[in-house]
Structures are given as structure tokens and as C-alpha cells.
Amino acid sequence: MSDLITTAVYLLMAVVFLVIAGWKGLAFLREPSLTLALMTAAFFLGGLVYAMASPAGYRYIGDVFNQPWAATLPIYVGILLCYADTHILTLLWTPASRAPRKRIRQLVAAWSAAYAVAIAAMTLTFVHARLDGPADPMKFNTQQANDPAALAFLAILLTVLSCGTLNTFLRARRTVPEDPRIAYAMRWFGGSMLVTFGYVICSAPAITAAALGYHQLEGVGVAGAGFGILGCLGTCYGMTGAAVTAWLKERRDIRLLQPLWDLVVRDVDQRFAFSPASAEPPRWVNVRFGLHRRIIEILDGIRELRSWADAEVGQTVSDVRDERLAGRDLEAIRTAAILWDAVARYQASRTPESSAHDIAMPGPAATAQDLPGADIEAQDERDRLVLVARYLNHPLVAKAVDLAAQRRKAGPAAPAPTCGAAPERR
């Protein structure tokens, strides 16, 4: 691989890391936590490492310090710190059911001390190494292996990297956190660390052969960098994949909830909206806030419609339903039908030509149970409303609303509302 291509690949990796660092940093500012702080630091440091490790960055640092190999120390220390960060995160994410918190804190302290000692030893050996010749950024391991201090430097790096990556892999494989997002990250951490160990497998024999005067395995040592890149990509996805997936689902749910928002907010009372911009909530930034705001506005609209809800519409759904529909789906269809009917009657009551004879409004005692969802837990509202929104235009909903309107017309105690027919579907 030419220096130009290598520089392009490494700088692209640097950009990816720094973008994710910025994203995690903003999340940390919103909700400060040790986990987000460690992630932000790891990605920021990883971006700097890749920028320095690119041939262009490597030679620039060499020119600045008048030492061709000067960039090696900060690059290798940065690599070790990045993987130490991932290792510590894995330890912190160990469920309390697997190990007492006190034991986890002891492990974190012990591994942190081991990494600190290793970095101090690497710095000491690197400073005492007699490095010569023009710098080839991708071949430091083999070109300088003949120097005892440089060989000790590399031995410390590979030893600590092996212990850290394999321990992370084993712990991630054996640990199943209760939080699905953390479990998702741990699975990727485990695989990524195993891939990263490929760097050690490639580098160790190449360095050993070079120390003995044989340089035929230099290409194998250079190929080890590819395992490092793949491992980093896996780690990136492990730290961001669950968040990206959640963000995509939030954007999707905002879109799915739009028809329900139109029905119970725009067609009932615009004052339920926090601002005129509520009709088009943000779908790229502050997505979670936009979704929560949308749910609150919809619930406000539904609350306003409770006095217009008619349980007879829900019963009509049961009368005409397909036997294959049951459970949450049937409940969502009932809710959708009652909302369509309630909005139609609410709108009819606001028309100038409407009268008390035209509108059949149920008594206050019936409103508590007329509209499904009153007993739903707050954390389940999002899924329930999304399901209702999916069924708003289901044929069974229109059929039930029409049939309920016809029954209301025929009932002696319930004169027909002027807008009792199924509302026009959007």
C-alpha cells in the first residue's frame, strides 16, 4: 500500500473517530456520566492517533522534533490508552449479579495501574533506544527490533495489548448485561478485541525474526495494521451501533406518529402544540426531544377527546373484527376507531349550525373507560401510540366508525351527530 493511500485511509479513520467523539461529547454535556466521558476520550484520542500514524502526520512530527521516529511513542501509547479505555468500560458494564461492585472497582483500579506502569516503562525504554535510519511509518517494529531498548519497548506493548484484548474478549463473551444496549456493545467489543489480537499475532513473529536478523516477515508485520483498523471499526460500532439504531427508530417513530398528531392535535386544538414548529419536528438533531414532545402533545389531544369518546365504537370493532386480530393489535384498532369518532363529534360541536340535538355526547361517568390506554405505564406509551398510528387507516377502523354512526342514528337516546360518518382518511 502506497503512502498516499495509507494516509488517505488513516485520515478517514481519524475523521470518523473525531466525529463520533463530538457526538459523544454533546451527549456527555446533556447527560454527564463516566461511561460517556470514557467514550468521548477514547474516540478523541483514537482520532489523534490515526492522524499521527498516517505517513504524512508521522513524518510531520518527525520533522518538528528533528527525530524521524519521534511519533512512534505517542502513537503506541495512544493505542494502548484507547484499548485500555475499552477494557475499563467492559469491566464497568459487568452486571452486579456477576460480581460485587467492590470487586469491579478493585479490578478497574488494578488494570488502570497496570496500564499506567506499562506506559511508564514504554516511555523509559523508548527514550533510551538508539533509533537510526530514515523513518518508514509502517515498519518501525521490524526496522528497529535490533536495538535492545526498542525491542523491550515493543515487547511491553504487545504483552499488555495481548492481556488487555484477550481479557476484554473473555469478559464480554461471558457477561450478559441486563440493558440490551450494553449487551449489544459488549458483543461487538468481544469480537473487535479478538480481531485486534490479530495485530499481535502478525507483529510478534515479524519482530522476533527481525531481531534475529531476518526481515522476510516484514510484510506480515505491516499486514497486522489491517487487523488493528478492523478492530477499531468494530469497537466504533460497538460504542455507537445501539445509539445509532435507537436514533433511527426515533426518527421512524416521529414519522409514524405524524398522522395521529394531525388527528388529535391539529384537528382538535393547535394550542396543544408546544410551538408552530411542532408540525415538523426535528429529525436530525434533538430527535429524542422531538419524539418526546410529539408524544406529550398527542396525549394532551387524546385527553381532550376523552369526554367525546364512545365505548360503543370500541364494541363495534369487536363485532366486526377479523378473528386473527387480538391483543395489542385489537386494542390499537379500538383506540383508533374511538379517536376518529371522537374527533368527528368534537369538530361537529364546533360548527355554527350544530345543536345539542345534533351531537350525542356520552355522560361523564362513562368517559374513564371509554378510551383504551388509561392504565398504560409511561414507558409503554410510545409503543402503544405508534401501534395506534399504524392502524389509523385500517379498513376495520372505517367500518367500525361507520357502523357505530348508523347504530347511533337508530338509537332513540342517541340522535345522530352531523359528522357521525367516518372522517376522511389522510
Short mmCIF file of C-alpha atoms in Angstrom, two decimals:
data_model
loop_
_atom_site.label_atom_id
_atom_site.label_comp_id
_atom_site.label_asym_id
_atom_site.label_seq_id
_atom_site.Cartn_x
_atom_site.Cartn_y
_atom_site.Cartn_z
CA MET A 1 0.00 0.00 0.00
CA SER A 2 1.45 3.34 -1.04
CA ASP A 3 1.98 6.18 1.42
CA LEU A 4 -0.72 8.22 -0.34
CA ILE A 5 -3.38 5.50 0.06
CA THR A 6 -2.29 4.76 3.62
CA THR A 7 -2.51 8.44 4.51
CA ALA A 8 -6.00 8.68 2.99
CA VAL A 9 -7.24 5.60 4.91
CA TYR A 10 -5.75 6.74 8.21
CA LEU A 11 -7.07 10.29 7.87
CA LEU A 12 -10.52 8.93 7.04
CA MET A 13 -10.38 6.85 10.21
CA ALA A 14 -9.29 9.97 12.12
CA VAL A 15 -12.32 11.88 10.81
CA VAL A 16 -14.68 9.03 11.77
CA PHE A 17 -13.25 8.91 15.30
CA LEU A 18 -13.36 12.68 15.80
CA VAL A 19 -16.95 12.95 14.51
CA ILE A 20 -18.06 10.24 16.94
CA ALA A 21 -16.08 11.96 19.71
CA GLY A 22 -18.01 15.17 19.04
CA TRP A 23 -21.31 13.28 19.09
CA LYS A 24 -20.49 11.52 22.35
CA GLY A 25 -19.18 14.78 23.79
CA LEU A 26 -22.52 16.51 23.13
CA ALA A 27 -24.31 13.57 24.75
CA PHE A 28 -21.99 13.93 27.76
CA LEU A 29 -22.84 17.63 28.08
CA ARG A 30 -26.55 16.75 28.10
CA GLU A 31 -26.25 13.79 30.49
CA PRO A 32 -22.83 13.70 32.22
CA SER A 33 -21.70 10.17 33.09
CA LEU A 34 -18.45 8.25 33.46
CA THR A 35 -19.36 6.00 30.54
CA LEU A 36 -19.87 8.89 28.12
CA ALA A 37 -16.71 10.59 29.39
CA LEU A 38 -14.65 7.45 28.69
CA MET A 39 -16.21 7.02 25.24
CA THR A 40 -15.57 10.64 24.31
CA ALA A 41 -11.96 10.43 25.47
CA ALA A 42 -11.38 7.15 23.62
CA PHE A 43 -12.73 8.45 20.31
CA PHE A 44 -10.91 11.78 20.58
CA LEU A 45 -7.64 10.05 21.37
CA GLY A 46 -8.23 7.50 18.60
CA GLY A 47 -8.72 10.29 16.08
CA LEU A 48 -5.43 11.90 17.11
CA VAL A 49 -3.62 8.54 16.93
CA TYR A 50 -4.80 7.85 13.40
CA ALA A 51 -3.86 11.37 12.29
CA MET A 52 -0.36 10.97 13.77
CA ALA A 53 0.03 7.41 12.43
CA SER A 54 -0.67 8.39 8.83
CA PRO A 55 2.59 8.64 6.86
CA ALA A 56 2.07 12.39 6.37
CA GLY A 57 1.39 13.00 10.06
CA TYR A 58 4.22 10.68 11.14
CA ARG A 59 6.81 12.49 9.05
CA TYR A 60 5.50 15.91 10.06
CA ILE A 61 6.01 15.10 13.75
CA GLY A 62 9.48 13.73 12.94
CA ASP A 63 10.40 16.99 11.23
CA VAL A 64 9.07 19.08 14.13
CA PHE A 65 11.15 17.18 16.73
CA ASN A 66 14.09 16.55 14.40
CA GLN A 67 13.80 12.82 15.11
CA PRO A 68 12.33 10.67 12.30
CA TRP A 69 10.87 8.11 14.72
CA ALA A 70 9.52 10.59 17.31
CA ALA A 71 5.85 9.92 16.51
CA THR A 72 6.13 6.25 17.48
CA LEU A 73 5.90 6.81 21.24
CA PRO A 74 2.71 8.96 21.31
CA ILE A 75 1.09 6.69 18.70
CA TYR A 76 1.75 3.45 20.59
CA VAL A 77 0.85 4.99 23.96
CA GLY A 78 -2.35 6.34 22.40
CA ILE A 79 -3.21 2.90 21.00
CA LEU A 80 -2.71 1.33 24.41
CA LEU A 81 -4.84 4.00 26.09
CA CYS A 82 -7.68 3.50 23.59
CA TYR A 83 -7.82 -0.23 24.22
CA ALA A 84 -7.42 0.33 27.96
CA ASP A 85 -10.47 2.60 27.77
CA THR A 86 -12.50 -0.15 26.07
CA HIS A 87 -11.27 -2.67 28.63
CA ILE A 88 -12.28 -0.45 31.56
CA LEU A 89 -15.73 0.13 30.00
CA THR A 90 -16.21 -3.63 29.73
CA LEU A 91 -15.32 -4.02 33.40
CA LEU A 92 -17.69 -1.23 34.44
CA TRP A 93 -20.53 -2.80 32.46
CA THR A 94 -20.24 -6.12 34.30
CA PRO A 95 -23.67 -6.69 35.93
CA ALA A 96 -23.79 -6.59 39.71
CA SER A 97 -25.25 -10.10 39.60
CA ARG A 98 -21.98 -11.34 38.12
CA ALA A 99 -19.62 -9.61 40.55
CA PRO A 100 -19.97 -7.27 43.54
CA ARG A 101 -19.39 -3.59 42.81
CA LYS A 102 -16.46 -3.58 45.21
CA ARG A 103 -14.78 -6.35 43.22
CA ILE A 104 -15.34 -4.45 39.96
CA ARG A 105 -13.78 -1.31 41.43
CA GLN A 106 -10.76 -3.33 42.51
CA LEU A 107 -10.38 -4.80 39.02
CA VAL A 108 -10.65 -1.35 37.42
CA ALA A 109 -8.01 0.02 39.81
CA ALA A 110 -5.67 -2.94 39.21
CA TRP A 111 -5.91 -2.81 35.42
CA SER A 112 -5.57 1.00 35.42
CA ALA A 113 -2.39 0.70 37.48
CA ALA A 114 -1.07 -2.00 35.12
CA TYR A 115 -1.66 0.21 32.09
CA ALA A 116 -0.03 3.18 33.84
CA VAL A 117 3.07 1.12 34.71
CA ALA A 118 3.25 -0.23 31.16
CA ILE A 119 3.08 3.26 29.65
CA ALA A 120 5.81 4.49 32.03
CA ALA A 121 8.02 1.53 31.09
CA MET A 122 7.39 2.07 27.37
CA THR A 123 8.34 5.72 27.69
CA LEU A 124 11.53 4.85 29.56
CA THR A 125 12.66 2.20 27.08
CA PHE A 126 11.79 4.33 24.06
CA VAL A 127 13.81 7.28 25.36
CA HIS A 128 16.86 5.02 25.82
CA ALA A 129 16.51 3.35 22.42
CA ARG A 130 19.07 4.17 19.75
CA LEU A 131 16.90 4.67 16.71
CA ASP A 132 18.63 5.15 13.37
CA GLY A 133 17.87 5.36 9.69
CA PRO A 134 15.11 7.18 7.78
CA ALA A 135 11.62 6.64 9.15
CA ASP A 136 9.22 4.23 7.44
CA PRO A 137 6.00 4.72 9.45
CA MET A 138 4.70 1.20 8.78
CA LYS A 139 7.94 -0.66 9.56
CA PHE A 140 9.19 0.65 12.90
CA ASN A 141 8.56 -2.73 14.56
CA THR A 142 10.90 -4.62 12.25
CA GLN A 143 13.44 -1.95 11.32
CA GLN A 144 14.31 -1.07 14.94
CA ALA A 145 13.98 -4.55 16.50
CA ASN A 146 17.77 -4.95 16.59
CA ASP A 147 18.02 -2.35 19.39
CA PRO A 148 17.52 -3.92 22.86
CA ALA A 149 15.65 -0.93 24.28
CA ALA A 150 13.37 -0.72 21.24
CA LEU A 151 12.78 -4.48 21.47
CA ALA A 152 11.82 -4.12 25.14
CA PHE A 153 9.50 -1.24 24.17
CA LEU A 154 7.71 -3.45 21.64
CA ALA A 155 7.61 -6.42 24.00
CA ILE A 156 5.84 -4.35 26.67
CA LEU A 157 3.32 -3.05 24.11
CA LEU A 158 2.48 -6.47 22.68
CA THR A 159 2.31 -8.12 26.11
CA VAL A 160 -0.07 -5.57 27.61
CA LEU A 161 -2.11 -5.36 24.40
CA SER A 162 -2.46 -9.16 24.36
CA CYS A 163 -3.56 -9.31 28.00
CA GLY A 164 -5.99 -6.42 27.63
CA THR A 165 -7.63 -7.53 24.38
CA LEU A 166 -7.99 -11.18 25.41
CA ASN A 167 -9.33 -10.29 28.85
CA THR A 168 -11.85 -7.92 27.25
CA PHE A 169 -12.87 -10.64 24.78
CA LEU A 170 -13.38 -13.25 27.51
CA ARG A 171 -15.28 -10.92 29.82
CA ALA A 172 -17.51 -9.63 27.01
CA ARG A 173 -18.25 -13.19 25.94
CA ARG A 174 -19.16 -14.39 29.43
CA THR A 175 -21.11 -11.32 30.54
CA VAL A 176 -24.73 -10.66 29.59
CA PRO A 177 -25.78 -7.21 30.88
CA GLU A 178 -29.47 -6.59 31.54
CA ASP A 179 -29.51 -3.44 29.41
CA PRO A 180 -29.86 -4.60 25.76
CA ARG A 181 -27.85 -1.60 24.53
CA ILE A 182 -24.90 -2.50 26.74
CA ALA A 183 -25.23 -6.17 25.79
CA TYR A 184 -25.10 -5.10 22.14
CA ALA A 185 -21.92 -3.09 22.75
CA MET A 186 -20.31 -5.94 24.69
CA ARG A 187 -20.86 -8.40 21.84
CA TRP A 188 -19.09 -6.08 19.45
CA PHE A 189 -16.34 -5.32 21.95
CA GLY A 190 -15.61 -9.02 22.31
CA GLY A 191 -15.36 -9.65 18.57
CA SER A 192 -13.35 -6.49 17.99
CA MET A 193 -10.80 -7.37 20.63
CA LEU A 194 -10.31 -10.81 19.12
CA VAL A 195 -9.73 -9.22 15.71
CA THR A 196 -7.30 -6.73 17.23
CA PHE A 197 -5.32 -9.62 18.70
CA GLY A 198 -4.54 -10.44 15.06
CA TYR A 199 -2.18 -7.45 15.17
CA VAL A 200 -0.18 -9.19 17.90
CA ILE A 201 -0.20 -12.50 16.01
CA CYS A 202 1.22 -10.78 12.92
CA SER A 203 3.66 -8.48 14.71
CA ALA A 204 5.23 -10.87 17.22
CA PRO A 205 6.84 -13.30 14.70
CA ALA A 206 7.88 -10.45 12.39
CA ILE A 207 9.59 -8.61 15.26
CA THR A 208 11.24 -11.80 16.55
CA ALA A 209 12.59 -12.65 13.09
CA ALA A 210 13.83 -9.08 12.57
CA ALA A 211 15.61 -9.13 15.94
CA LEU A 212 17.45 -12.24 14.76
CA GLY A 213 18.44 -10.53 11.51
CA TYR A 214 15.74 -11.95 9.23
CA HIS A 215 13.45 -9.39 7.57
CA GLN A 216 11.46 -11.70 5.31
CA LEU A 217 8.37 -11.33 7.53
CA GLU A 218 8.18 -7.52 7.33
CA GLY A 219 5.12 -7.77 5.09
CA VAL A 220 3.35 -9.88 7.71
CA GLY A 221 4.05 -7.25 10.35
CA VAL A 222 2.69 -4.50 8.10
CA ALA A 223 -0.46 -6.59 7.44
CA GLY A 224 -1.10 -6.59 11.19
CA ALA A 225 -2.12 -2.93 10.92
CA GLY A 226 -5.15 -4.10 8.93
CA PHE A 227 -6.35 -6.12 11.92
CA GLY A 228 -5.95 -3.01 14.05
CA ILE A 229 -8.14 -1.00 11.67
CA LEU A 230 -10.84 -3.69 11.57
CA GLY A 231 -10.77 -3.96 15.35
CA CYS A 232 -11.17 -0.19 15.69
CA LEU A 233 -14.13 -0.17 13.31
CA GLY A 234 -15.76 -2.93 15.34
CA THR A 235 -15.17 -1.02 18.55
CA CYS A 236 -16.63 2.14 16.98
CA TYR A 237 -19.75 0.26 16.02
CA GLY A 238 -19.96 -1.34 19.45
CA MET A 239 -19.93 2.07 21.12
CA THR A 240 -22.29 3.71 18.62
CA GLY A 241 -24.36 0.97 16.98
CA ALA A 242 -27.04 0.80 19.68
CA ALA A 243 -27.25 4.61 19.81
CA VAL A 244 -27.49 4.88 16.01
CA THR A 245 -30.16 2.17 15.94
CA ALA A 246 -32.13 3.96 18.66
CA TRP A 247 -31.77 7.28 16.79
CA LEU A 248 -33.06 5.72 13.57
CA LYS A 249 -36.03 4.20 15.43
CA GLU A 250 -36.80 7.58 17.00
CA ARG A 251 -36.80 9.22 13.55
CA ARG A 252 -39.03 6.43 12.25
CA ASP A 253 -41.47 6.79 15.15
CA ILE A 254 -41.73 10.56 14.65
CA ARG A 255 -42.73 9.86 11.05
CA LEU A 256 -45.20 7.12 12.05
CA LEU A 257 -46.81 9.32 14.70
CA GLN A 258 -47.44 12.20 12.28
CA PRO A 259 -50.96 11.05 11.19
CA LEU A 260 -52.00 10.55 14.82
CA TRP A 261 -50.65 14.00 15.73
CA ASP A 262 -52.58 15.50 12.81
CA LEU A 263 -55.77 13.84 14.04
CA VAL A 264 -55.72 14.63 17.77
CA VAL A 265 -53.71 17.86 17.83
CA ARG A 266 -54.03 19.72 14.54
CA ASP A 267 -57.70 18.78 14.09
CA VAL A 268 -58.63 19.31 17.75
CA ASP A 269 -56.68 22.24 19.19
CA GLN A 270 -53.40 23.72 17.97
CA ARG A 271 -52.72 25.03 21.44
CA PHE A 272 -51.65 21.52 22.45
CA ALA A 273 -48.55 22.03 20.28
CA PHE A 274 -45.55 23.50 22.08
CA SER A 275 -44.83 25.75 19.11
CA PRO A 276 -45.80 26.19 15.43
CA ALA A 277 -42.71 24.10 14.59
CA SER A 278 -44.32 21.06 16.24
CA ALA A 279 -45.97 20.16 12.95
CA GLU A 280 -42.49 19.43 11.57
CA PRO A 281 -40.35 18.18 14.47
CA PRO A 282 -36.57 17.92 14.03
CA ARG A 283 -35.50 14.59 12.53
CA TRP A 284 -31.73 15.10 12.51
CA VAL A 285 -30.89 16.96 15.73
CA ASN A 286 -32.59 16.73 19.13
CA VAL A 287 -34.54 13.79 17.75
CA ARG A 288 -35.30 12.29 21.14
CA PHE A 289 -36.60 15.61 22.43
CA GLY A 290 -38.74 15.98 19.31
CA LEU A 291 -40.18 12.49 19.81
CA HIS A 292 -40.96 13.08 23.50
CA ARG A 293 -42.59 16.39 22.65
CA ARG A 294 -44.70 14.72 19.97
CA ILE A 295 -45.90 12.03 22.40
CA ILE A 296 -46.82 14.62 25.06
CA GLU A 297 -48.79 16.68 22.54
CA ILE A 298 -50.65 13.60 21.30
CA LEU A 299 -51.52 12.58 24.86
CA ASP A 300 -52.82 16.11 25.54
CA GLY A 301 -55.03 15.86 22.48
CA ILE A 302 -56.33 12.43 23.49
CA ARG A 303 -57.07 13.72 26.99
CA GLU A 304 -59.18 16.50 25.47
CA LEU A 305 -61.12 13.92 23.46
CA ARG A 306 -61.97 11.70 26.43
CA SER A 307 -65.26 13.49 27.00
CA TRP A 308 -66.22 12.69 23.39
CA ALA A 309 -65.13 9.05 23.43
CA ASP A 310 -67.88 6.48 22.98
CA ALA A 311 -67.29 2.93 24.21
CA GLU A 312 -69.91 1.74 21.73
CA VAL A 313 -67.41 2.36 18.92
CA GLY A 314 -64.91 0.05 20.59
CA GLN A 315 -67.61 -2.59 20.99
CA THR A 316 -68.40 -2.24 17.31
CA VAL A 317 -64.80 -3.11 16.48
CA SER A 318 -65.23 -6.34 18.43
CA ASP A 319 -68.43 -7.08 16.49
CA VAL A 320 -66.84 -6.71 13.03
CA ARG A 321 -63.24 -7.72 13.77
CA ASP A 322 -61.22 -10.35 11.98
CA GLU A 323 -60.69 -13.33 14.30
CA ARG A 324 -56.97 -13.17 13.58
CA LEU A 325 -56.71 -9.80 15.33
CA ALA A 326 -56.25 -9.93 19.09
CA GLY A 327 -54.27 -8.50 21.98
CA ARG A 328 -52.38 -5.25 21.41
CA ASP A 329 -53.38 -5.05 17.75
CA LEU A 330 -57.09 -5.25 18.53
CA GLU A 331 -56.68 -2.72 21.34
CA ALA A 332 -54.90 -0.32 18.96
CA ILE A 333 -57.67 -0.68 16.37
CA ARG A 334 -60.30 0.04 19.04
CA THR A 335 -58.38 3.15 20.12
CA ALA A 336 -58.01 4.35 16.52
CA ALA A 337 -61.72 3.91 15.83
CA ILE A 338 -62.78 5.69 19.04
CA LEU A 339 -60.41 8.59 18.24
CA TRP A 340 -61.74 9.02 14.70
CA ASP A 341 -65.30 9.06 16.04
CA ALA A 342 -64.46 11.39 18.93
CA VAL A 343 -62.69 13.88 16.65
CA ALA A 344 -65.64 13.91 14.24
CA ARG A 345 -68.10 14.64 17.03
CA TYR A 346 -65.77 17.20 18.61
CA GLN A 347 -65.47 19.04 15.29
CA ALA A 348 -69.24 18.87 14.74
CA SER A 349 -69.84 20.52 18.10
CA ARG A 350 -67.72 23.49 17.00
CA THR A 351 -69.67 24.21 13.80
CA PRO A 352 -72.06 27.20 13.94
CA GLU A 353 -75.03 25.18 12.69
CA SER A 354 -74.61 22.39 15.28
CA SER A 355 -77.07 22.00 18.14
CA ALA A 356 -77.40 19.87 21.22
CA HIS A 357 -79.77 17.64 19.28
CA ASP A 358 -77.11 17.01 16.61
CA ILE A 359 -74.35 15.88 18.96
CA ALA A 360 -74.55 12.70 21.01
CA MET A 361 -72.18 13.22 23.91
CA PRO A 362 -71.73 10.38 26.42
CA GLY A 363 -72.21 11.06 30.10
CA PRO A 364 -69.21 11.91 32.34
CA ALA A 365 -69.44 8.61 34.21
CA ALA A 366 -68.63 6.66 31.06
CA THR A 367 -65.55 8.58 29.97
CA ALA A 368 -63.00 6.88 32.23
CA GLN A 369 -63.26 3.52 30.49
CA ASP A 370 -64.40 4.60 27.02
CA LEU A 371 -60.91 5.24 25.64
CA PRO A 372 -58.33 2.41 25.99
CA GLY A 373 -54.90 3.21 27.37
CA ALA A 374 -55.75 4.88 30.68
CA ASP A 375 -53.85 2.21 32.59
CA ILE A 376 -50.75 2.20 30.36
CA GLU A 377 -47.39 2.79 32.06
CA ALA A 378 -45.50 5.90 30.90
CA GLN A 379 -42.60 3.88 29.45
CA ASP A 380 -45.04 1.93 27.27
CA GLU A 381 -46.88 4.93 25.79
CA ARG A 382 -44.52 5.31 22.85
CA ASP A 383 -45.03 1.76 21.57
CA ARG A 384 -48.79 1.96 22.13
CA LEU A 385 -49.20 5.24 20.25
CA VAL A 386 -47.02 4.08 17.37
CA LEU A 387 -49.22 0.98 17.04
CA VAL A 388 -52.37 3.11 17.12
CA ALA A 389 -50.90 5.36 14.42
CA ARG A 390 -50.14 2.31 12.25
CA TYR A 391 -53.79 1.23 12.43
CA LEU A 392 -55.41 4.65 11.91
CA ASN A 393 -56.33 3.88 8.30
CA HIS A 394 -57.06 0.19 8.73
CA PRO A 395 -60.26 -0.85 6.87
CA LEU A 396 -61.69 -2.26 10.10
CA VAL A 397 -61.46 1.18 11.71
CA ALA A 398 -63.51 2.85 8.98
CA LYS A 399 -66.04 0.01 9.04
CA ALA A 400 -66.45 0.22 12.82
CA VAL A 401 -66.86 4.02 12.82
CA ASP A 402 -69.50 3.84 10.06
CA LEU A 403 -71.40 1.07 11.82
CA ALA A 404 -71.29 2.89 15.15
CA ALA A 405 -72.67 6.01 13.50
CA GLN A 406 -75.53 4.02 11.97
CA ARG A 407 -76.36 2.45 15.34
CA ARG A 408 -76.28 5.86 16.97
CA LYS A 409 -78.77 7.14 14.41
CA ALA A 410 -81.08 4.25 15.08
CA GLY A 411 -80.90 4.55 18.88
CA PRO A 412 -83.74 6.52 20.48
CA ALA A 413 -81.49 8.05 23.11
CA ALA A 414 -78.67 8.98 20.81
CA PRO A 415 -79.61 11.27 17.89
CA ALA A 416 -77.13 11.15 15.03
CA PRO A 417 -74.25 13.64 15.00
CA THR A 418 -73.89 15.64 11.81
CA CYS A 419 -70.40 14.23 11.34
CA GLY A 420 -71.05 10.71 12.54
CA ALA A 421 -69.72 9.06 9.34
CA ALA A 422 -66.11 8.03 9.17
CA PRO A 423 -63.88 11.07 8.74
CA GLU A 424 -61.97 11.44 5.54
CA ARG A 425 -58.75 9.40 5.74
CA ARG A 426 -55.49 11.30 5.37
#
